[in-house]
PDB file of C-alpha atoms in Angstrom:
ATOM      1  CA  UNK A 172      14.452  53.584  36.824  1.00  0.00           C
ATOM      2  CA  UNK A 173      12.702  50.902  34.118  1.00  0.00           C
ATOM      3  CA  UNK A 174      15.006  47.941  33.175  1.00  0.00           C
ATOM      4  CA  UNK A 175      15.359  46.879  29.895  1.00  0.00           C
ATOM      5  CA  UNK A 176      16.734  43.340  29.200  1.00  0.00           C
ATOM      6  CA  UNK A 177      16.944  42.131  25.850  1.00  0.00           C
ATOM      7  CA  UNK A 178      17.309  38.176  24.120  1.00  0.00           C
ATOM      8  CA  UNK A 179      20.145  36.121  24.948  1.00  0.00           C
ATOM      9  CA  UNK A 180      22.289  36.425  21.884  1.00  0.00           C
ATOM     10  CA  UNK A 181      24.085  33.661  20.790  1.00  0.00           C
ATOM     11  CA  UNK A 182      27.592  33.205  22.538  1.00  0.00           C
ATOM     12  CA  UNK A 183      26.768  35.706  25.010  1.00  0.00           C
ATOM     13  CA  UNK A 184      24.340  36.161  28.261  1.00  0.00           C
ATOM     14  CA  UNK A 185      21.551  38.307  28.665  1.00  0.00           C
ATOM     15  CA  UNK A 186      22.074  42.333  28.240  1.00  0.00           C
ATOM     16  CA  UNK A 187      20.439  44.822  30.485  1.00  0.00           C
ATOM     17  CA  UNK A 188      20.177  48.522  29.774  1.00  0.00           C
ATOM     18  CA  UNK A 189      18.802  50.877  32.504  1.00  0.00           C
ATOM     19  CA  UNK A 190      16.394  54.008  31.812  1.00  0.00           C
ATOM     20  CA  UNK A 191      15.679  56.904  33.775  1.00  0.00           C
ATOM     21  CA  UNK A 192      12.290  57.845  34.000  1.00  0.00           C
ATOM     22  CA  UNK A 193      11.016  60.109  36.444  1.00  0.00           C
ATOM     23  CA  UNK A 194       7.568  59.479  37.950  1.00  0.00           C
ATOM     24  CA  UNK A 195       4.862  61.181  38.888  1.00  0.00           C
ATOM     25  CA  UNK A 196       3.818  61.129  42.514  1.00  0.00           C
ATOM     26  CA  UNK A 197       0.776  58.119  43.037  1.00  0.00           C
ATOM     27  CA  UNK A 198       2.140  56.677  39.624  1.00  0.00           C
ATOM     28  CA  UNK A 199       3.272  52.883  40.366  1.00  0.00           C
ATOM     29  CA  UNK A 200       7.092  51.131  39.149  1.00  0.00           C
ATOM     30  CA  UNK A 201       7.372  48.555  37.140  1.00  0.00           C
ATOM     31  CA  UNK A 202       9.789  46.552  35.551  1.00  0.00           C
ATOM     32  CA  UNK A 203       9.379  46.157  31.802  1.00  0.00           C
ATOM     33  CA  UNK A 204      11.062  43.097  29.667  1.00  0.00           C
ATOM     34  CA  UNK A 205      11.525  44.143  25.685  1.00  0.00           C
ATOM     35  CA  UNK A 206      12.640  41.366  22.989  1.00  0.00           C
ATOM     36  CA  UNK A 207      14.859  42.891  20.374  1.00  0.00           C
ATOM     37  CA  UNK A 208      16.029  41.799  17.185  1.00  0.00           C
ATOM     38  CA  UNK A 209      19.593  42.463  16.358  1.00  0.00           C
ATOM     39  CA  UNK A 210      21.008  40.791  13.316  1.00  0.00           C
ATOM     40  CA  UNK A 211      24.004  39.021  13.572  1.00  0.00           C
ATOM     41  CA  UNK A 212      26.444  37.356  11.329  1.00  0.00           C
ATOM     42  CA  UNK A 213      25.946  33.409  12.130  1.00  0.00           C
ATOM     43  CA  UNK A 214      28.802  31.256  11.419  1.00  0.00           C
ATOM     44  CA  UNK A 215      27.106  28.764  11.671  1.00  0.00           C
ATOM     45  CA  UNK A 216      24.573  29.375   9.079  1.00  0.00           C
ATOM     46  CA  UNK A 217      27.093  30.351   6.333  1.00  0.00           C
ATOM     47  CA  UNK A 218      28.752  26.966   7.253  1.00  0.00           C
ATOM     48  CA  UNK A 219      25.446  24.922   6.566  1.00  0.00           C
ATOM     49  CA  UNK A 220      24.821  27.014   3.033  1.00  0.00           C
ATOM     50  CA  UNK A 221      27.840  25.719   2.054  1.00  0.00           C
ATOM     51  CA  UNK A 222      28.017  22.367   2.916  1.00  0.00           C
ATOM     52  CA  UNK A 223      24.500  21.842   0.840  1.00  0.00           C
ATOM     53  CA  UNK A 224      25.391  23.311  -1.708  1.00  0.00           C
ATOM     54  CA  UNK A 225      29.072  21.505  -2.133  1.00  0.00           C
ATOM     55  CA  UNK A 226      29.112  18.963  -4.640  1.00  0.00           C
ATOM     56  CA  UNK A 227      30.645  16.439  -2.125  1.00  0.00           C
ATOM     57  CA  UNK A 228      28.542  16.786   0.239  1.00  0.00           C
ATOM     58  CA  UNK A 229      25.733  15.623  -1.911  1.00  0.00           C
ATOM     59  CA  UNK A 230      26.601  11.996  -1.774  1.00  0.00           C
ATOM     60  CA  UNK A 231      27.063  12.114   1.967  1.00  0.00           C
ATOM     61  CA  UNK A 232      23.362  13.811   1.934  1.00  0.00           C
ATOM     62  CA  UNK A 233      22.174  10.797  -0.191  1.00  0.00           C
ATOM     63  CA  UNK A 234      23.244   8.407   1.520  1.00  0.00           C
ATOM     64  CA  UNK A 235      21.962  10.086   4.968  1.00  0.00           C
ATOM     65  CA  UNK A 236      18.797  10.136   3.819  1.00  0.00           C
ATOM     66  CA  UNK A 237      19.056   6.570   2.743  1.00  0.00           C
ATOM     67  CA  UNK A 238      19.709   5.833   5.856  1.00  0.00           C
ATOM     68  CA  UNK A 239      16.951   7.758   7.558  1.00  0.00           C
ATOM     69  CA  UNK A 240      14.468   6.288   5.055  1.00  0.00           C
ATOM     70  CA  UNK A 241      15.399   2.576   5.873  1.00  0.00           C
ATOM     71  CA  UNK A 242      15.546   3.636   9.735  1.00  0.00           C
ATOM     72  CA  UNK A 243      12.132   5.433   9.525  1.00  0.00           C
ATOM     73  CA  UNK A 244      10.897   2.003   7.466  1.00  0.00           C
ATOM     74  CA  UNK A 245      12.560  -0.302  10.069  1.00  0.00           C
ATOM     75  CA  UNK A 246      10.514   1.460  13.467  1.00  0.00           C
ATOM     76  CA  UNK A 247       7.268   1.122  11.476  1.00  0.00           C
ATOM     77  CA  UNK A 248       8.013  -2.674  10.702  1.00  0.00           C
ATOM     78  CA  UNK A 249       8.681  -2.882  14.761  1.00  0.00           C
ATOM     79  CA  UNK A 250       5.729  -0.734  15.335  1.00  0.00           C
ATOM     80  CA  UNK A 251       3.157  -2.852  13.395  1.00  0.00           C
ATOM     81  CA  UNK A 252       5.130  -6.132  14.824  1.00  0.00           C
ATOM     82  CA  UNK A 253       4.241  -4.706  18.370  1.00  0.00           C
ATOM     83  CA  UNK A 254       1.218  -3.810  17.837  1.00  0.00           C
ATOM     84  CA  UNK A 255       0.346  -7.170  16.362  1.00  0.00           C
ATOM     85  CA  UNK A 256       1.966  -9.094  19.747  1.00  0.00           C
ATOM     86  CA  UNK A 257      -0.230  -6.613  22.171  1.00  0.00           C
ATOM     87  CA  UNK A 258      -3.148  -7.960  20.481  1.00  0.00           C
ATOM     88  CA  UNK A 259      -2.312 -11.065  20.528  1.00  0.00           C
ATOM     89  CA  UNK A 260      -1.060 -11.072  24.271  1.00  0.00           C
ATOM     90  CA  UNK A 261      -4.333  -9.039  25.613  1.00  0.00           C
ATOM     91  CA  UNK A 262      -7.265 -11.172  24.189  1.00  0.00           C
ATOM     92  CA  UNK A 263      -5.664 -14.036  21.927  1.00  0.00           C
ATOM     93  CA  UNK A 264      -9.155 -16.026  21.555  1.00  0.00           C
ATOM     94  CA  UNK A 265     -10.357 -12.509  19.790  1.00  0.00           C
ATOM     95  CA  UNK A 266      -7.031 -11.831  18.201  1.00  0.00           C
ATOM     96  CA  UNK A 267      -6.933 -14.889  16.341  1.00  0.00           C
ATOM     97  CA  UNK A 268     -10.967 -14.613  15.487  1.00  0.00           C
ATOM     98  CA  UNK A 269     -10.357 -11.494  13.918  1.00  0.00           C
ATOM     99  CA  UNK A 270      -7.620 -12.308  12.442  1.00  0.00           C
ATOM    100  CA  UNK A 271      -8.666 -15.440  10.144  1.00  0.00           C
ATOM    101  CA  UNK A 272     -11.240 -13.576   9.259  1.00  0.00           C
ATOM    102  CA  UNK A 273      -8.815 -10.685   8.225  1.00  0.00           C
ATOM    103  CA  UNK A 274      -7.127 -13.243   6.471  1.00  0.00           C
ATOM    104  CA  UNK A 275      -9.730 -14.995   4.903  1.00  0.00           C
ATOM    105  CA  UNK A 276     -11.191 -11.428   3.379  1.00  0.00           C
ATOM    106  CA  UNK A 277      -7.743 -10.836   1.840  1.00  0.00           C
ATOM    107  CA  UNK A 278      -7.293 -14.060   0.214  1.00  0.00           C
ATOM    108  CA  UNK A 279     -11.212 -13.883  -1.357  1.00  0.00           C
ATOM    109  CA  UNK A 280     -10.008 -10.128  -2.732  1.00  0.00           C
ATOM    110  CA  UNK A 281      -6.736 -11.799  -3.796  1.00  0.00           C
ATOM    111  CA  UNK A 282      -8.763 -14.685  -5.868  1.00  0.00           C
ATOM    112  CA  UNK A 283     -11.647 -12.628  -6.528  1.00  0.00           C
ATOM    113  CA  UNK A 284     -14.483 -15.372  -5.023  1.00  0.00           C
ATOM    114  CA  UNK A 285     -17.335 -13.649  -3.090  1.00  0.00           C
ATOM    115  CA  UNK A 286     -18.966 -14.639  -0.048  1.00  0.00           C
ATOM    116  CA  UNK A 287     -19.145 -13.861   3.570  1.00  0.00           C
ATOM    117  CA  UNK A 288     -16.629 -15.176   5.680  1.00  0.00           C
ATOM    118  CA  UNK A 289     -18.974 -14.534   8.691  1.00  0.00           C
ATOM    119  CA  UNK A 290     -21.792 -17.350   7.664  1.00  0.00           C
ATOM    120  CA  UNK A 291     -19.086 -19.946   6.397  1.00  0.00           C
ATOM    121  CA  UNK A 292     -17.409 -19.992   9.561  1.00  0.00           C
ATOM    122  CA  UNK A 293     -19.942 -21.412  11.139  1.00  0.00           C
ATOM    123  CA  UNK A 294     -21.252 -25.574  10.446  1.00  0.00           C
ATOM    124  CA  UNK A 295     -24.881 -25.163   9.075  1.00  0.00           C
ATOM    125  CA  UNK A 296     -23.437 -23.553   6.031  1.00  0.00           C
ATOM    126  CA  UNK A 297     -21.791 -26.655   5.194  1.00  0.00           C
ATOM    127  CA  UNK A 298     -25.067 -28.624   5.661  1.00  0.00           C
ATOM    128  CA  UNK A 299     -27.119 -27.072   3.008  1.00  0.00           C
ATOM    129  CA  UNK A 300     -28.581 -29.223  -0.276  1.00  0.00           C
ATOM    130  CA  UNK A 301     -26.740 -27.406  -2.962  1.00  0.00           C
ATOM    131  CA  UNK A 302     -22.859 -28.035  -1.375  1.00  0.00           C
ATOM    132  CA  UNK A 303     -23.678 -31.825  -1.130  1.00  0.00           C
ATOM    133  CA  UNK A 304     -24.841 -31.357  -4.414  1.00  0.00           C
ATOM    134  CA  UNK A 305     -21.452 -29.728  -5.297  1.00  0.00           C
ATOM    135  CA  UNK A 306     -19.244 -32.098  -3.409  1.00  0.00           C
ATOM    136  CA  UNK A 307     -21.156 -35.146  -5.547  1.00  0.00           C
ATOM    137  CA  UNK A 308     -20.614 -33.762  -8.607  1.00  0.00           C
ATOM    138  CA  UNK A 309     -16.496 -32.402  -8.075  1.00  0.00           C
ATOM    139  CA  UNK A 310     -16.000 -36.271  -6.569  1.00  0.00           C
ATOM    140  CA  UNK A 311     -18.032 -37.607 -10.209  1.00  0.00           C
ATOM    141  CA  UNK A 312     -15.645 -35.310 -11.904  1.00  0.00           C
ATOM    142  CA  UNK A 313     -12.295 -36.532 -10.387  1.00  0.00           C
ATOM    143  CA  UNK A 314     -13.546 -39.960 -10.542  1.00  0.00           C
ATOM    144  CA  UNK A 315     -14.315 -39.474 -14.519  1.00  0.00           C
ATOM    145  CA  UNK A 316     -10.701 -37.935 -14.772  1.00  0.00           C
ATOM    146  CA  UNK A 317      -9.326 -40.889 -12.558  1.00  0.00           C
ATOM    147  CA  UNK A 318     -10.647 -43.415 -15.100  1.00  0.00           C
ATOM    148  CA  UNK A 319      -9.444 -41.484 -18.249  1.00  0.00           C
ATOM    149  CA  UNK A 320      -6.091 -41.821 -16.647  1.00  0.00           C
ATOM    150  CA  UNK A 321      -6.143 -45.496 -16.351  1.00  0.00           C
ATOM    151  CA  UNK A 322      -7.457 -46.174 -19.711  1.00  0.00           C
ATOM    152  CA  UNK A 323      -5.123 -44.416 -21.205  1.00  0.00           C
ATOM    153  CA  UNK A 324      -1.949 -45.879 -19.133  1.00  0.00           C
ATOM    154  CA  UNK A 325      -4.113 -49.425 -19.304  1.00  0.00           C
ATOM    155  CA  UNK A 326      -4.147 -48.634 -23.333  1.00  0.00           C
ATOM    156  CA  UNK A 327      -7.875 -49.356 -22.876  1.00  0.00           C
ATOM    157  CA  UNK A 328      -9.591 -47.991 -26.114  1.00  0.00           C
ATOM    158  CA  UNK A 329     -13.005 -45.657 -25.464  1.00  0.00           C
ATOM    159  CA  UNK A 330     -16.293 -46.701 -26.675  1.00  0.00           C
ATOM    160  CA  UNK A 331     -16.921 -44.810 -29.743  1.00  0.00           C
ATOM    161  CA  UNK A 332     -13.267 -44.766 -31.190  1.00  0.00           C
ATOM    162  CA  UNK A 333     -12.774 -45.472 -34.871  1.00  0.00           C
ATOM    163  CA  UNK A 334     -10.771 -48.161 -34.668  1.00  0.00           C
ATOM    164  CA  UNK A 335     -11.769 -51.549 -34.809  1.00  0.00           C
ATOM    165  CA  UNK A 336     -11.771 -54.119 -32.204  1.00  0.00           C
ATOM    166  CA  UNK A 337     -10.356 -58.020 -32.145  1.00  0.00           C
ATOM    167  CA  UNK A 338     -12.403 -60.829 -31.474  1.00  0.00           C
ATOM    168  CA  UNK A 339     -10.733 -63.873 -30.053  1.00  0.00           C
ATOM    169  CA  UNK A 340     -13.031 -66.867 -31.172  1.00  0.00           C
TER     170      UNK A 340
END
């Protein structure tokens, strides 16, 4: 006859059951495989209800998942510092190019300055007319604010004061 095997249940192997069938001459055998659901009291389920719902358990599930959470944040710190190194390691030239770059974008965002950190990388944007012009006048300013600071630890008096001066004749 047919075999019938069922699921392994928990804490126990596999069942079979044998059928009688009788066949009809020509007709081919075969072996058939059924799963059936049986419910079953689990121990082990009733044991889990319990211990989430328990009172004192809850701090002990707090500070599990604390723990997961900081574990969880830790391998992502190691998997960005990895991923960082084998980078570096496979092209570093490249790496380090894309990198300041990176790093230069960030720090514009940060201090809200505009610009493109592709054309000030390179020299000739350095050489145009208007930055000398710039770099003239910020030197004329801290030279201006250079002299104020003498005068004033000198005691030298500005042109234009209200005060008036001594003549030594």
């Amino acid at each position: 006859g047919d075999t019938l095997q069922d699921a392994a249940l928990p804490g126990s192997g596999p069942h079979r059951y044998r059928t009688h069938r009788a066949f009809e001459p020509g007709e081919t055998k075969s072996v058939k495989q059924w799963d059936i659901m049986v419910e079953v009291d689990d121990n082990l389920k009733l044991q889990m209800n319990n211990f989430m719902v328990s009172t004192v358990s809850q701090g002990d599930i707090m500070t599990l998942d604390q723990k997961i959470y900081e574990t969880v944040d830790s391998i992502k710190v190691l998997k960005t510092k990895r991923e960082f190194m084998l980078g570096f390691a496979s092209d570093p030239y490249g790496f380090v190019n894309k990198w300041l770059i990176s790093q230069s974008r960030d720090l514009k965002v940060m201090m809200n300055i505009e610009g493109d950190p592709e054309e000030e990388r390179k020299a000739d944007f350095y050489q145009k007319d208007w930055l000398k012009e710039g770099v003239c006048r910020y030197f004329y300013a801290k030279v201006q604010q250079r002299r104020a600071e003498l005068e004033r630890d000198l005691g030298v008096r500005q042109l234009g004061s209200s005060s008036t001066s001594v003549n030594n004749n």
